[in-house]
mmCIF file of C-alpha atoms in Angstrom:
data_model
loop_
_atom_site.group_PDB
_atom_site.id
_atom_site.type_symbol
_atom_site.label_atom_id
_atom_site.label_comp_id
_atom_site.label_asym_id
_atom_site.label_seq_id
_atom_site.Cartn_x
_atom_site.Cartn_y
_atom_site.Cartn_z
ATOM 1 C CA MET A 1 -43.724 -47.592 80.017
ATOM 2 C CA LYS A 2 -40.380 -46.624 78.386
ATOM 3 C CA VAL A 3 -38.551 -48.537 75.760
ATOM 4 C CA ILE A 4 -34.781 -47.709 75.487
ATOM 5 C CA ILE A 5 -33.047 -49.199 72.409
ATOM 6 C CA TYR A 6 -29.238 -49.344 72.081
ATOM 7 C CA PHE A 7 -28.623 -49.779 68.382
ATOM 8 C CA GLY A 8 -24.926 -49.759 68.121
ATOM 9 C CA HIS A 9 -22.242 -49.238 67.141
ATOM 10 C CA HIS A 10 -19.773 -52.211 67.070
ATOM 11 C CA LYS A 11 -16.468 -51.885 68.872
ATOM 12 C CA VAL A 12 -17.617 -49.344 71.424
ATOM 13 C CA GLY A 13 -18.130 -51.509 74.484
ATOM 14 C CA SER A 14 -21.455 -53.186 73.619
ATOM 15 C CA THR A 15 -20.213 -56.508 74.980
ATOM 16 C CA ALA A 16 -19.426 -55.092 78.410
ATOM 17 C CA LEU A 17 -22.832 -53.300 78.499
ATOM 18 C CA GLN A 18 -24.654 -56.554 77.474
ATOM 19 C CA ALA A 19 -22.675 -58.516 80.168
ATOM 20 C CA TYR A 20 -23.842 -55.865 82.805
ATOM 21 C CA LEU A 21 -27.431 -56.206 81.694
ATOM 22 C CA ALA A 22 -27.301 -60.009 81.712
ATOM 23 C CA ARG A 23 -25.515 -60.350 84.976
ATOM 24 C CA ASN A 24 -27.999 -58.089 86.722
ATOM 25 C CA THR A 25 -31.142 -59.062 84.913
ATOM 26 C CA LEU A 26 -33.010 -60.286 87.992
ATOM 27 C CA GLU A 27 -31.979 -57.251 90.195
ATOM 28 C CA LEU A 28 -32.873 -54.866 87.501
ATOM 29 C CA LEU A 29 -36.284 -56.573 87.104
ATOM 30 C CA ARG A 30 -36.944 -56.181 90.847
ATOM 31 C CA HIS A 31 -36.538 -52.409 90.138
ATOM 32 C CA GLY A 32 -38.876 -52.411 87.175
ATOM 33 C CA ILE A 33 -36.290 -52.672 84.430
ATOM 34 C CA LEU A 34 -36.687 -55.555 81.958
ATOM 35 C CA TYR A 35 -33.766 -56.907 79.794
ATOM 36 C CA PRO A 36 -35.955 -59.399 78.041
ATOM 37 C CA ALA A 37 -35.063 -62.914 76.947
ATOM 38 C CA VAL A 38 -36.138 -63.881 73.469
ATOM 39 C CA GLU A 39 -35.938 -67.698 73.427
ATOM 40 C CA SER A 40 -35.971 -70.723 75.717
ATOM 41 C CA GLU A 41 -32.273 -71.129 76.459
ATOM 42 C CA GLY A 42 -31.764 -67.570 77.996
ATOM 43 C CA MET A 43 -35.088 -67.887 79.716
ATOM 44 C CA SER A 44 -34.030 -71.165 81.343
ATOM 45 C CA HIS A 45 -30.811 -69.654 82.642
ATOM 46 C CA LEU A 46 -32.870 -66.814 84.229
ATOM 47 C CA LEU A 47 -35.196 -69.421 85.779
ATOM 48 C CA ALA A 48 -32.309 -71.361 87.192
ATOM 49 C CA GLN A 49 -30.938 -68.158 88.756
ATOM 50 C CA ALA A 50 -34.352 -67.236 90.151
ATOM 51 C CA LEU A 51 -34.596 -70.618 91.843
ATOM 52 C CA GLY A 52 -31.101 -70.493 93.184
ATOM 53 C CA ARG A 53 -29.809 -73.352 90.925
ATOM 54 C CA GLN A 54 -27.125 -71.080 89.573
ATOM 55 C CA ASP A 55 -25.169 -68.813 91.866
ATOM 56 C CA THR A 56 -23.966 -66.611 89.119
ATOM 57 C CA PRO A 57 -25.241 -66.003 85.608
ATOM 58 C CA ASP A 58 -23.506 -68.125 82.910
ATOM 59 C CA LEU A 59 -22.316 -65.281 80.686
ATOM 60 C CA GLY A 60 -20.744 -67.783 78.317
ATOM 61 C CA CYS A 61 -24.293 -68.523 77.147
ATOM 62 C CA MET A 62 -24.725 -66.090 74.164
ATOM 63 C CA ASN A 63 -28.533 -66.205 74.319
ATOM 64 C CA LEU A 64 -28.394 -65.045 77.968
ATOM 65 C CA ARG A 65 -25.748 -62.355 77.498
ATOM 66 C CA GLU A 66 -26.691 -61.120 74.069
ATOM 67 C CA PRO A 67 -30.354 -62.007 73.489
ATOM 68 C CA HIS A 68 -31.045 -58.971 71.307
ATOM 69 C CA ASN A 69 -28.099 -59.778 68.991
ATOM 70 C CA ALA A 70 -30.032 -63.091 68.462
ATOM 71 C CA LEU A 71 -33.109 -61.056 67.861
ATOM 72 C CA GLY A 72 -31.350 -58.721 65.370
ATOM 73 C CA PHE A 73 -29.870 -61.635 63.481
ATOM 74 C CA ARG A 74 -33.309 -63.393 63.280
ATOM 75 C CA MET A 75 -34.945 -60.146 61.997
ATOM 76 C CA LEU A 76 -32.329 -59.842 59.289
ATOM 77 C CA ALA A 77 -32.616 -63.548 58.399
ATOM 78 C CA SER A 78 -36.420 -63.318 58.212
ATOM 79 C CA LYS A 79 -36.107 -60.678 55.582
ATOM 80 C CA GLN A 80 -33.072 -61.782 53.649
ATOM 81 C CA GLY A 81 -33.243 -65.520 53.980
ATOM 82 C CA GLY A 82 -30.354 -67.616 55.135
ATOM 83 C CA GLY A 83 -29.460 -68.561 58.655
ATOM 84 C CA THR A 84 -28.252 -67.042 61.906
ATOM 85 C CA PRO A 85 -24.805 -67.360 63.537
ATOM 86 C CA ALA A 86 -24.032 -70.799 64.830
ATOM 87 C CA TRP A 87 -23.044 -69.343 68.215
ATOM 88 C CA HIS A 88 -26.673 -68.497 68.954
ATOM 89 C CA GLY A 89 -27.808 -72.131 68.305
ATOM 90 C CA ALA A 90 -31.205 -73.064 67.005
ATOM 91 C CA LEU A 91 -33.370 -69.951 67.284
ATOM 92 C CA PRO A 92 -37.177 -69.767 67.077
ATOM 93 C CA GLY A 93 -38.881 -67.755 64.369
ATOM 94 C CA LEU A 94 -39.304 -64.071 64.529
ATOM 95 C CA PRO A 95 -42.994 -64.026 65.545
ATOM 96 C CA ALA A 96 -42.199 -66.324 68.502
ATOM 97 C CA MET A 97 -39.348 -64.053 69.621
ATOM 98 C CA LEU A 98 -41.383 -60.886 69.517
ATOM 99 C CA SER A 99 -44.247 -62.677 71.249
ATOM 100 C CA THR A 100 -41.791 -63.753 74.045
ATOM 101 C CA ILE A 101 -40.888 -60.128 74.664
ATOM 102 C CA ARG A 102 -44.481 -58.998 74.690
ATOM 103 C CA ASN A 103 -45.456 -61.729 77.117
ATOM 104 C CA GLN A 104 -42.738 -60.712 79.559
ATOM 105 C CA VAL A 105 -43.943 -57.105 79.482
ATOM 106 C CA SER A 106 -47.586 -58.212 79.902
ATOM 107 C CA VAL A 107 -46.796 -60.490 82.923
ATOM 108 C CA LEU A 108 -43.972 -58.519 84.632
ATOM 109 C CA GLN A 109 -45.278 -54.964 83.976
ATOM 110 C CA PRO A 110 -41.906 -53.181 83.962
ATOM 111 C CA HIS A 111 -41.636 -49.448 83.791
ATOM 112 C CA THR A 112 -38.616 -49.702 81.410
ATOM 113 C CA VAL A 113 -37.692 -52.193 78.680
ATOM 114 C CA ILE A 114 -34.060 -52.222 77.404
ATOM 115 C CA LEU A 115 -33.281 -53.746 74.002
ATOM 116 C CA CYS A 116 -29.519 -53.745 73.444
ATOM 117 C CA SER A 117 -27.732 -54.904 70.250
ATOM 118 C CA GLU A 118 -24.961 -53.734 67.999
ATOM 119 C CA VAL A 119 -26.560 -55.905 65.304
ATOM 120 C CA PHE A 120 -29.385 -53.335 65.131
ATOM 121 C CA SER A 121 -26.860 -50.947 63.588
ATOM 122 C CA ASN A 122 -27.151 -52.976 60.373
ATOM 123 C CA PHE A 123 -30.838 -52.012 60.083
ATOM 124 C CA GLY A 124 -29.740 -48.660 58.768
ATOM 125 C CA ALA A 125 -28.424 -50.200 55.598
ATOM 126 C CA GLY A 126 -31.715 -50.640 53.704
ATOM 127 C CA HIS A 127 -33.813 -52.261 56.386
ATOM 128 C CA GLU A 128 -35.931 -49.385 57.582
ATOM 129 C CA ASP A 129 -38.898 -51.814 57.887
ATOM 130 C CA LEU A 130 -37.014 -53.696 60.633
ATOM 131 C CA ILE A 131 -36.491 -50.439 62.558
ATOM 132 C CA ALA A 132 -40.264 -49.684 62.200
ATOM 133 C CA LYS A 133 -41.021 -53.168 63.526
ATOM 134 C CA LEU A 134 -39.137 -52.496 66.643
ATOM 135 C CA ARG A 135 -40.899 -49.088 66.999
ATOM 136 C CA ASP A 136 -44.176 -50.738 66.624
ATOM 137 C CA LEU A 137 -43.486 -53.449 69.170
ATOM 138 C CA PHE A 138 -44.883 -51.129 71.895
ATOM 139 C CA PRO A 139 -46.244 -48.250 69.936
ATOM 140 C CA ASP A 140 -47.679 -46.442 72.976
ATOM 141 C CA ALA A 141 -44.476 -46.570 74.994
ATOM 142 C CA GLU A 142 -42.186 -43.612 75.537
ATOM 143 C CA GLN A 143 -39.115 -44.224 73.355
ATOM 144 C CA GLU A 144 -35.465 -43.565 73.767
ATOM 145 C CA LEU A 145 -32.500 -44.265 71.532
ATOM 146 C CA TYR A 146 -28.866 -44.665 72.425
ATOM 147 C CA CYS A 147 -25.895 -45.028 70.015
ATOM 148 C CA ALA A 148 -22.162 -44.709 70.458
ATOM 149 C CA LEU A 149 -19.789 -43.899 67.629
ATOM 150 C CA ARG A 150 -16.073 -44.099 67.469
ATOM 151 C CA GLN A 151 -13.642 -41.875 65.341
ATOM 152 C CA PRO A 152 -13.766 -43.541 62.054
ATOM 153 C CA ASP A 153 -10.106 -44.356 61.538
ATOM 154 C CA GLU A 154 -9.972 -46.024 64.966
ATOM 155 C CA TYR A 155 -13.244 -47.712 64.346
ATOM 156 C CA MET A 156 -12.193 -49.108 60.969
ATOM 157 C CA ALA A 157 -8.969 -50.461 62.410
ATOM 158 C CA SER A 158 -10.766 -52.094 65.268
ATOM 159 C CA TRP A 159 -13.618 -53.569 63.103
ATOM 160 C CA PHE A 160 -11.024 -54.936 60.630
ATOM 161 C CA GLY A 161 -9.413 -56.832 63.514
ATOM 162 C CA GLN A 162 -12.750 -58.213 64.555
ATOM 163 C CA ARG A 163 -13.495 -59.482 61.024
ATOM 164 C CA LEU A 164 -9.976 -61.118 60.995
ATOM 165 C CA ARG A 165 -10.774 -62.658 64.321
ATOM 166 C CA PHE A 166 -13.865 -64.330 62.848
ATOM 167 C CA GLY A 167 -11.760 -65.779 60.012
ATOM 168 C CA HIS A 168 -12.760 -63.426 57.219
ATOM 169 C CA GLN A 169 -10.512 -63.397 54.177
ATOM 170 C CA LEU A 170 -9.778 -59.684 53.553
ATOM 171 C CA ARG A 171 -7.671 -57.354 51.592
ATOM 172 C CA PRO A 172 -5.343 -55.086 53.594
ATOM 173 C CA LEU A 173 -6.858 -51.831 54.844
ATOM 174 C CA ASP A 174 -4.442 -49.886 52.606
ATOM 175 C CA GLY A 175 -5.094 -52.349 49.810
ATOM 176 C CA GLY A 176 -8.746 -51.720 49.231
ATOM 177 C CA ALA A 177 -10.517 -52.871 52.479
ATOM 178 C CA ALA A 178 -10.742 -49.379 53.931
ATOM 179 C CA LEU A 179 -12.229 -47.732 50.858
ATOM 180 C CA ALA A 180 -14.724 -50.604 50.455
ATOM 181 C CA SER A 181 -15.868 -50.116 54.113
ATOM 182 C CA ALA A 182 -16.282 -46.379 53.388
ATOM 183 C CA LYS A 183 -19.516 -47.209 51.558
ATOM 184 C CA THR A 184 -21.136 -49.043 54.481
ATOM 185 C CA ILE A 185 -22.478 -48.247 57.990
ATOM 186 C CA HIS A 186 -18.919 -48.961 59.229
ATOM 187 C CA PHE A 187 -17.805 -45.615 58.021
ATOM 188 C CA ASN A 188 -20.855 -43.658 56.777
ATOM 189 C CA TYR A 189 -22.486 -43.227 60.168
ATOM 190 C CA ARG A 190 -25.270 -41.048 58.660
ATOM 191 C CA LYS A 191 -26.411 -44.031 56.713
ATOM 192 C CA MET A 192 -26.601 -45.978 60.063
ATOM 193 C CA VAL A 193 -28.179 -43.323 62.299
ATOM 194 C CA GLU A 194 -30.479 -41.242 60.107
ATOM 195 C CA PRO A 195 -33.102 -44.001 59.476
ATOM 196 C CA TRP A 196 -33.425 -44.549 63.276
ATOM 197 C CA THR A 197 -33.868 -40.914 64.032
ATOM 198 C CA ARG A 198 -36.402 -40.395 61.280
ATOM 199 C CA ILE A 199 -38.479 -43.563 62.145
ATOM 200 C CA PHE A 200 -38.256 -42.954 65.920
ATOM 201 C CA SER A 201 -38.989 -39.256 65.327
ATOM 202 C CA ASN A 202 -40.414 -38.595 68.819
ATOM 203 C CA ALA A 203 -37.770 -40.514 70.721
ATOM 204 C CA ARG A 204 -35.268 -38.940 73.048
ATOM 205 C CA LEU A 205 -31.826 -39.372 71.370
ATOM 206 C CA HIS A 206 -28.354 -40.075 72.733
ATOM 207 C CA ILE A 207 -25.643 -40.057 70.129
ATOM 208 C CA ARG A 208 -22.363 -40.531 72.037
ATOM 209 C CA ASN A 209 -18.719 -40.119 71.145
ATOM 210 C CA TYR A 210 -16.730 -43.116 72.193
ATOM 211 C CA ASP A 211 -14.167 -40.934 73.920
ATOM 212 C CA ASP A 212 -16.932 -39.649 76.181
ATOM 213 C CA LEU A 213 -17.768 -43.245 77.158
ATOM 214 C CA LEU A 214 -14.105 -43.655 78.165
ATOM 215 C CA THR A 215 -14.182 -40.512 80.162
ATOM 216 C CA ALA A 216 -17.275 -41.686 81.934
ATOM 217 C CA GLY A 217 -15.456 -44.942 82.921
ATOM 218 C CA GLY A 218 -16.779 -47.216 80.144
ATOM 219 C CA SER A 219 -19.939 -48.197 78.188
ATOM 220 C CA VAL A 220 -21.807 -49.248 81.306
ATOM 221 C CA GLN A 221 -21.109 -46.119 83.239
ATOM 222 C CA ASP A 222 -22.048 -43.823 80.234
ATOM 223 C CA PHE A 223 -25.265 -45.787 79.321
ATOM 224 C CA THR A 224 -26.610 -45.792 82.882
ATOM 225 C CA ALA A 225 -25.770 -42.104 83.333
ATOM 226 C CA GLN A 226 -27.312 -41.016 80.043
ATOM 227 C CA ALA A 227 -30.376 -43.173 79.750
ATOM 228 C CA GLY A 228 -33.570 -41.883 81.187
ATOM 229 C CA CYS A 229 -33.922 -44.597 83.832
ATOM 230 C CA ALA A 230 -32.995 -44.764 87.425
ATOM 231 C CA PHE A 231 -30.561 -47.853 87.651
ATOM 232 C CA PRO A 232 -29.957 -49.414 91.009
ATOM 233 C CA GLU A 233 -26.625 -48.435 92.567
ATOM 234 C CA ASP A 234 -23.825 -50.762 93.399
ATOM 235 C CA LEU A 235 -24.573 -53.409 90.740
ATOM 236 C CA PRO A 236 -21.404 -55.125 89.426
ATOM 237 C CA HIS A 237 -20.152 -53.478 86.272
ATOM 238 C CA LYS A 238 -16.961 -55.343 85.269
ATOM 239 C CA GLY A 239 -17.544 -58.253 82.935
ATOM 240 C CA PRO A 240 -16.326 -59.859 79.664
ATOM 241 C CA ALA A 241 -15.347 -57.564 76.870
ATOM 242 C CA ASN A 242 -14.105 -58.349 73.429
ATOM 243 C CA HIS A 243 -10.308 -58.963 73.485
ATOM 244 C CA GLY A 244 -9.056 -57.948 70.168
ATOM 245 C CA LEU A 245 -6.104 -59.035 68.056
ATOM 246 C CA PRO A 246 -2.907 -56.840 68.319
ATOM 247 C CA ARG A 247 -2.798 -54.573 65.353
ATOM 248 C CA ALA A 248 0.783 -55.583 64.689
ATOM 249 C CA ALA A 249 -0.576 -59.088 64.100
ATOM 250 C CA TYR A 250 -3.207 -58.141 61.590
ATOM 251 C CA GLU A 251 -1.158 -58.953 58.571
ATOM 252 C CA ILE A 252 -0.060 -62.232 60.027
ATOM 253 C CA ILE A 253 -3.729 -63.247 60.615
ATOM 254 C CA ARG A 254 -4.936 -61.805 57.320
ATOM 255 C CA ARG A 255 -2.494 -64.048 55.399
ATOM 256 C CA GLY A 256 -3.172 -67.014 57.592
ATOM 257 C CA ASN A 257 -6.900 -66.777 56.913
ATOM 258 C CA HIS A 258 -6.160 -66.827 53.210
ATOM 259 C CA ARG A 259 -3.376 -69.516 53.116
ATOM 260 C CA LEU A 260 -4.003 -71.848 56.098
ATOM 261 C CA PRO A 261 -6.641 -74.551 56.499
ATOM 262 C CA PRO A 262 -9.432 -73.268 58.754
ATOM 263 C CA GLU A 263 -8.400 -75.061 61.914
ATOM 264 C CA GLU A 264 -4.776 -73.971 61.489
ATOM 265 C CA ALA A 265 -5.788 -70.437 60.897
ATOM 266 C CA LYS A 266 -7.977 -70.506 64.036
ATOM 267 C CA ALA A 267 -5.070 -71.860 66.035
ATOM 268 C CA LEU A 268 -2.862 -69.030 64.754
ATOM 269 C CA ARG A 269 -5.472 -66.411 65.795
ATOM 270 C CA GLU A 270 -5.666 -67.909 69.277
ATOM 271 C CA VAL A 271 -1.855 -67.436 69.651
ATOM 272 C CA PHE A 272 -2.078 -63.727 69.214
ATOM 273 C CA LEU A 273 -5.344 -63.351 71.055
ATOM 274 C CA LYS A 274 -3.548 -64.657 74.188
ATOM 275 C CA LEU A 275 -0.591 -62.303 73.974
ATOM 276 C CA PRO A 276 -0.742 -59.802 76.857
ATOM 277 C CA ALA A 277 -1.072 -56.182 75.650
ATOM 278 C CA GLY A 278 1.770 -55.160 78.025
ATOM 279 C CA GLU A 279 4.173 -57.498 76.265
ATOM 280 C CA LEU A 280 3.639 -56.345 72.634
ATOM 281 C CA PRO A 281 6.660 -54.743 71.101
ATOM 282 C CA VAL A 282 4.476 -52.065 69.439
ATOM 283 C CA ARG A 283 1.358 -50.587 71.058
ATOM 284 C CA ASN A 284 -1.865 -50.701 69.033
ATOM 285 C CA ARG A 285 -2.073 -46.898 68.974
ATOM 286 C CA ASP A 286 1.352 -46.728 67.374
ATOM 287 C CA VAL A 287 0.700 -48.958 64.364
ATOM 288 C CA GLU A 288 -0.076 -47.270 61.132
ATOM 289 C CA LEU A 289 -2.456 -49.306 58.990
ATOM 290 C CA PHE A 290 -3.620 -46.744 56.353
ATOM 291 C CA GLY A 291 -0.810 -44.445 55.137
ATOM 292 C CA SER A 292 -0.978 -40.659 54.698
ATOM 293 C CA SER A 293 -2.617 -40.669 51.229
ATOM 294 C CA LEU A 294 -5.388 -42.989 52.306
ATOM 295 C CA ARG A 295 -6.002 -41.050 55.489
ATOM 296 C CA SER A 296 -6.516 -37.915 53.449
ATOM 297 C CA GLN A 297 -9.084 -39.702 51.232
ATOM 298 C CA LEU A 298 -10.956 -41.087 54.330
ATOM 299 C CA ALA A 299 -10.952 -37.674 55.986
ATOM 300 C CA GLU A 300 -12.384 -36.004 52.887
ATOM 301 C CA ALA A 301 -15.059 -38.683 52.611
ATOM 302 C CA PHE A 302 -16.001 -38.461 56.177
ATOM 303 C CA ALA A 303 -16.328 -34.672 56.266
ATOM 304 C CA PRO A 304 -20.007 -34.471 55.274
ATOM 305 C CA VAL A 305 -20.823 -37.286 57.631
ATOM 306 C CA HIS A 306 -19.184 -35.455 60.426
ATOM 307 C CA SER A 307 -21.060 -32.320 59.625
ATOM 308 C CA TYR A 308 -24.329 -34.292 59.898
ATOM 309 C CA LEU A 309 -23.468 -35.723 63.315
ATOM 310 C CA SER A 310 -22.352 -32.344 64.592
ATOM 311 C CA SER A 311 -25.664 -30.706 63.445
ATOM 312 C CA LEU A 312 -27.663 -33.671 64.846
ATOM 313 C CA THR A 313 -26.193 -33.401 68.261
ATOM 314 C CA GLY A 314 -25.879 -29.527 68.302
ATOM 315 C CA GLN A 315 -22.069 -29.643 68.752
ATOM 316 C CA ALA A 316 -19.380 -27.680 66.898
ATOM 317 C CA ALA A 317 -17.604 -30.952 66.286
ATOM 318 C CA PHE A 318 -19.041 -34.269 67.276
ATOM 319 C CA PHE A 319 -15.490 -35.762 67.227
ATOM 320 C CA PRO A 320 -13.411 -32.870 68.671
ATOM 321 C CA ALA A 321 -10.148 -34.500 67.632
ATOM 322 C CA ILE A 322 -11.362 -35.322 64.089
ATOM 323 C CA GLU A 323 -8.110 -33.841 62.678
ATOM 324 C CA GLU A 324 -6.207 -36.766 64.141
ATOM 325 C CA MET A 325 -7.593 -38.792 61.153
ATOM 326 C CA LEU A 326 -4.931 -37.186 59.092
ATOM 327 C CA GLU A 327 -2.029 -38.007 61.431
ATOM 328 C CA THR A 328 -0.030 -41.163 60.665
ATOM 329 C CA ARG A 329 1.021 -43.355 63.533
ATOM 330 C CA PRO A 330 4.784 -43.618 64.206
ATOM 331 C CA VAL A 331 5.286 -47.340 63.240
ATOM 332 C CA PRO A 332 4.362 -48.504 59.736
ATOM 333 C CA GLY A 333 2.303 -51.769 59.666
ATOM 334 C CA PRO A 334 4.930 -53.932 58.040
ATOM 335 C CA GLN A 335 7.587 -52.884 60.521
ATOM 336 C CA ALA A 336 5.268 -53.438 63.453
ATOM 337 C CA THR A 337 4.447 -56.891 62.150
ATOM 338 C CA LEU A 338 8.163 -57.805 61.701
ATOM 339 C CA ARG A 339 8.944 -56.617 65.223
ATOM 340 C CA LEU A 340 6.104 -58.739 66.589
ATOM 341 C CA LEU A 341 7.321 -61.845 64.740
ATOM 342 C CA GLU A 342 10.903 -61.268 65.981
ATOM 343 C CA SER A 343 9.640 -61.162 69.570
ATOM 344 C CA LEU A 344 7.608 -64.359 69.149
ATOM 345 C CA ASP A 345 8.871 -67.565 70.861
ATOM 346 C CA PRO A 346 8.517 -70.477 68.333
ATOM 347 C CA ALA A 347 7.213 -72.591 71.173
ATOM 348 C CA GLN A 348 4.189 -70.460 71.278
ATOM 349 C CA LEU A 349 3.115 -71.893 67.873
ATOM 350 C CA PRO A 350 1.337 -75.145 68.409
ATOM 351 C CA SER A 351 2.215 -76.912 65.215
ATOM 352 C CA PRO A 352 5.092 -77.316 62.725
ATOM 353 C CA ALA A 353 2.789 -75.925 60.020
ATOM 354 C CA LEU A 354 2.337 -72.674 61.863
ATOM 355 C CA GLN A 355 6.025 -72.499 62.625
ATOM 356 C CA SER A 356 6.834 -72.862 58.944
ATOM 357 C CA PHE A 357 4.084 -70.330 58.045
ATOM 358 C CA VAL A 358 5.490 -67.684 60.403
ATOM 359 C CA THR A 359 9.105 -68.303 59.266
ATOM 360 C CA ASP A 360 8.136 -67.796 55.641
ATOM 361 C CA LEU A 361 6.122 -64.667 56.430
ATOM 362 C CA GLN A 362 9.120 -63.264 58.381
ATOM 363 C CA GLN A 363 11.356 -63.815 55.371
ATOM 364 C CA ASP A 364 8.861 -62.130 53.100
ATOM 365 C CA LEU A 365 8.754 -59.085 55.284
ATOM 366 C CA CYS A 366 12.509 -58.935 55.469
ATOM 367 C CA GLN A 367 12.919 -58.697 51.679
#
C-alpha cells in the first residue's frame, strides 16, 4: 500500500484539490484509492451517496470536503490544548480519528491512501512529533509527499488577505506584518519543509512551484499528474476554490476589522468578496503592498531559503522568476484603495454605519 500526503502550502489551490477528492471519493475508492473520512459527519455523507440518497456530494460540509484539515487541527489541539475551528463542528478525539482511518484501510483494502491538508504545513513549526505520528500511521506503507509553494511576495499578499477575510486584526504588510511573517512557515519555507523531508526520509518527494501548477491547469491536474498513482480519467475537476478579497480592498477590510463591531466588519468583508474581479478598477497583480525598501529586505531574507529549495529539488532556481520580488507593482496600495472606494456604489453597503465608515476612510485617504 502507498500513502500520499499533501502537506501544503496554503493559497496554492488546496481547496480545489480537496473538492476534487471529496466529489470523487466513491469513484476513487472503486479504483482502490482511499480519501478517508475521519469522523461521523463526513462518513454519513459518504454513506448517503453510496445508497443513492444524495445525487451529488454536499461540498458545503467541511468534514466531507476537508476531512484532513479537521484531523490536522485536532492533532495540533491534542498537543497544544485549546479547541478546533467552529466550522468543523464537534470533532472526536485524536485516537478515534486515527482509528477511523485505520479501520477504513483494514476493511476496504485500498492500494493508495491520500491524506490532503494545508493545515499539515503548520507541523513544521516545532511539531515534528505530529509529522512522525502520520508517518507511523502505516509504517510499512510506501510513502510519498507532495507540497506546492508560491513565490513568497505573492504568497504573503494572498495569505494576508486570507487572514483579513477571517476577521484578524492586523498591521499593514508594510507596517510590520510582512516582517513578522518572515519568521514563520508563511515565509521561511525551509522551516516548513525540512522536518517533513527528514522524518519521511524514504519518501518520494514532490516540491512544486505554484507557477508549474498553473501551467499544468491547476492544483488537481498537477497533483494527479505528479503523484505516483493511476487516477481514473474523466472525473470532474472543477469545484469550489477560495475566492479572495481584492487587494485594493485590503486596507478597507483591515481598518474595518479593527474599528467595526464583528457583525458589521463581516458584512463589509462580504461586500468586497462579492465584487467580480473583472469590474475592479485595479487588478490584484498591479497593487503594490510592500514598497521597494521592504521588498529588498524580504528578498535578502529569502535568499538562503531559496538556495535550500533549489538544492533540495536539484534546480538552478526553484522560483525561476525570483528577481520579481524586487519589482514594485505599478499602483501603490493607498491609491488602489482610493480608486476602489471611488468606484463603489453606496447602495452596495448594507447599513448606514458601513456607509459612514467608508466615507470617513475615503476622506482619510484623500488627505
